[in-house]
Coordinates of C-alpha atoms in Angstrom, one line a residue:
M190 CA 0.2 -0.2 -0.5
K191 CA 1.3 3.6 -0.6
S192 CA 1.7 5.7 2.3
G193 CA -0.9 7.8 3.7
N194 CA 0.9 10.6 1.6
D195 CA 1.4 8.5 -1.8
F196 CA -2.7 7.2 -1.5
D197 CA -4.0 11.2 -0.4
R198 CA -2.3 12.3 -3.4
W199 CA -3.4 9.5 -5.6
F200 CA -7.1 9.8 -4.3
R201 CA -7.5 13.3 -4.9
L202 CA -6.8 12.2 -8.6
F203 CA -9.3 9.1 -8.9
V204 CA -11.7 11.3 -7.7
N205 CA -10.9 14.2 -10.1
G206 CA -10.6 11.5 -13.4
Y207 CA -13.6 9.7 -11.9
R208 CA -15.9 13.0 -10.5
D209 CA -17.9 13.9 -13.7
K210 CA -17.9 10.1 -15.6
V211 CA -19.2 8.7 -12.1
T212 CA -21.7 11.7 -11.7
R213 CA -23.0 11.5 -15.9
F214 CA -23.8 7.4 -15.0
V215 CA -25.3 8.1 -12.0
S216 CA -28.1 10.5 -13.8
L217 CA -28.8 7.3 -16.0
F218 CA -31.1 6.9 -12.1
V219 CA -31.8 10.4 -11.3
N220 CA -32.6 12.5 -13.0
D221 CA -31.4 15.2 -10.8
R222 CA -28.3 16.9 -10.3
M223 CA -27.8 17.7 -8.1
T224 CA -28.3 14.6 -6.2
C225 CA -26.4 12.7 -9.1
E226 CA -23.8 14.8 -7.0
E227 CA -25.2 13.6 -3.8
V228 CA -24.8 10.2 -4.7
A229 CA -21.6 10.8 -6.6
S230 CA -19.4 11.8 -3.7
D231 CA -21.6 9.1 -1.1
V232 CA -19.3 6.6 -4.3
F233 CA -16.7 8.4 -3.7
V234 CA -16.9 8.3 0.2
S235 CA -17.1 4.2 0.1
V236 CA -14.3 4.0 -2.3
W237 CA -12.7 6.0 0.8
Q238 CA -14.3 3.7 3.9
H239 CA -12.9 1.1 2.1
R240 CA -9.7 1.7 0.5
D241 CA -7.9 -0.1 2.5
E242 CA -8.9 -3.6 0.1
I243 CA -8.3 -1.5 -3.5
P244 CA -4.7 -2.7 -3.5
E245 CA -6.9 -5.6 -4.4
I246 CA -9.0 -4.8 -6.6
E247 CA -8.8 -6.0 -10.0
H248 CA -10.0 -3.3 -12.1
I249 CA -11.1 -0.3 -10.3
D250 CA -13.3 1.9 -12.7
N251 CA -15.6 -1.7 -12.5
Y252 CA -15.9 -1.5 -9.1
L253 CA -16.3 1.9 -8.7
F254 CA -19.3 2.0 -11.6
I255 CA -21.2 -0.9 -9.3
I256 CA -20.7 1.0 -5.9
A257 CA -22.5 4.0 -8.1
K258 CA -25.5 1.6 -9.1
N259 CA -25.7 1.1 -6.2
K260 CA -26.0 3.7 -4.7
A261 CA -28.3 5.9 -7.3
L262 CA -30.9 2.6 -6.3
N263 CA -30.5 2.7 -2.6
R264 CA -31.5 6.8 -3.0
L265 CA -34.4 6.0 -5.4
R266 CA -35.7 3.4 -2.7
L267 CA -34.6 6.2 0.1
E268 CA -36.7 8.5 -1.5
K269 CA -40.0 6.8 -2.0
H270 CA -39.4 6.8 -5.4
V271 CA -40.0 2.2 -5.2
N272 CA -42.3 2.1 -8.3
I273 CA -40.5 3.9 -10.3
D274 CA -40.3 3.0 -14.0
I275 CA -36.8 3.6 -14.9
D276 CA -37.7 4.0 -18.7
D277 CA -39.3 7.0 -18.0
I278 CA -36.0 8.6 -15.8
D279 CA -34.4 10.9 -18.7
A280 CA -31.6 10.4 -19.4
D281 CA -29.5 13.5 -20.7
A282 CA -26.3 12.1 -22.9
F283 CA -24.6 14.6 -23.1
C284 CA -25.8 15.9 -19.1
F285 CA -22.5 17.4 -17.0
T286 CA -20.4 17.1 -20.1
D287 CA -17.4 19.7 -21.2
T288 CA -16.4 20.4 -25.0
T289 CA -15.4 16.7 -25.8
P290 CA -13.3 16.5 -30.0
E291 CA -15.7 14.6 -30.4
S292 CA -18.8 17.5 -29.8
I293 CA -16.0 19.9 -31.7
Y294 CA -17.6 18.3 -34.6
I295 CA -21.1 17.3 -33.9
S296 CA -23.7 20.2 -34.1
K297 CA -25.8 21.4 -31.0
E298 CA -29.1 20.7 -33.7
I299 CA -27.5 16.8 -34.8
A300 CA -26.4 17.0 -30.6
E301 CA -29.7 17.7 -29.2
E302 CA -31.4 14.8 -32.0
L303 CA -28.9 12.6 -31.1
N304 CA -30.0 13.3 -26.8
R305 CA -33.7 12.7 -28.1
A306 CA -32.9 9.3 -29.9
I307 CA -30.7 8.3 -27.5
N308 CA -33.4 9.1 -24.2
E309 CA -36.6 7.2 -26.4
L310 CA -34.2 4.0 -25.8
P311 CA -35.4 1.3 -23.4
S312 CA -33.7 2.4 -20.2
R313 CA -31.4 -0.6 -19.7
T314 CA -30.5 -1.3 -24.1
R315 CA -29.8 2.9 -23.0
M316 CA -27.4 1.9 -20.1
A317 CA -25.6 -1.2 -21.8
F318 CA -25.3 1.2 -24.3
M319 CA -23.5 4.3 -22.7
L320 CA -21.6 1.9 -20.7
V321 CA -20.4 0.3 -24.0
R322 CA -20.3 3.4 -26.3
E323 CA -19.5 6.5 -24.1
Q324 CA -17.5 4.8 -20.8
K325 CA -15.3 2.8 -23.2
K326 CA -16.4 0.4 -21.3
T327 CA -16.1 -4.0 -22.7
Y328 CA -19.3 -6.5 -22.2
N329 CA -17.4 -8.2 -20.0
E330 CA -17.5 -5.0 -18.2
A331 CA -20.5 -3.7 -18.3
A332 CA -22.5 -6.8 -17.8
E333 CA -20.9 -7.6 -14.8
I334 CA -21.8 -3.3 -13.6
L335 CA -25.8 -3.8 -15.0
S336 CA -25.5 -8.3 -13.8
V337 CA -26.3 -9.8 -16.6
S338 CA -24.7 -12.0 -19.1
P339 CA -22.4 -10.5 -21.8
K340 CA -24.6 -11.8 -24.2
T341 CA -26.8 -9.6 -23.3
I342 CA -24.4 -6.6 -23.2
E343 CA -24.5 -7.5 -27.3
K344 CA -28.2 -7.3 -28.0
Q345 CA -28.4 -4.4 -25.8
V346 CA -25.4 -2.6 -27.8
T347 CA -26.6 -3.9 -30.9
S348 CA -30.5 -3.1 -31.0
A349 CA -30.0 0.6 -30.0
T350 CA -26.8 1.5 -32.3
T351 CA -29.4 0.2 -35.3
K352 CA -32.7 1.8 -33.0
L353 CA -29.8 5.3 -33.7
R354 CA -28.5 4.4 -36.8
E355 CA -32.6 4.7 -38.4
K356 CA -33.4 7.1 -36.5
L357 CA -31.4 9.9 -38.0
K358 CA -30.2 8.5 -40.9
H359 CA -31.8 11.2 -42.4
L360 CA -28.9 13.5 -41.3
R361 CA -26.2 11.4 -43.0

């Protein structure tokens, strides 16, 4: 394990590097930005509380997204949203993001249409698509995070890609 100061420095860099990704992922479950940020903070508090286990974790980012999913679902349960339909949650694909090189080349209108099309995807398909395409997770990693099989992730991403291509074909 790293010394105290080294670990503190590593943890600050870790939080800075993952904060936006975790918040964006939580936004797939929670619609309110303030709540997303609170849940994301809870995720990092949990990682800090279990910092002694970090050296044993093989895929820290998967571990982080599993914690984020569980914290978000717990928050929904605590807020008495037990009957919430996850398909009704508006997950803004570009919510909480900074400008990226890709976004420079995509016009605002195209980005809005893409965002609308992504939001129309069924919730599980949308989450699988976001993990694989935005977070660059492998099918196995996304499957672990969402507690499904890699084959299910593959089918959902393929379905999402087909639906998005069909919805956006007029833009070509």
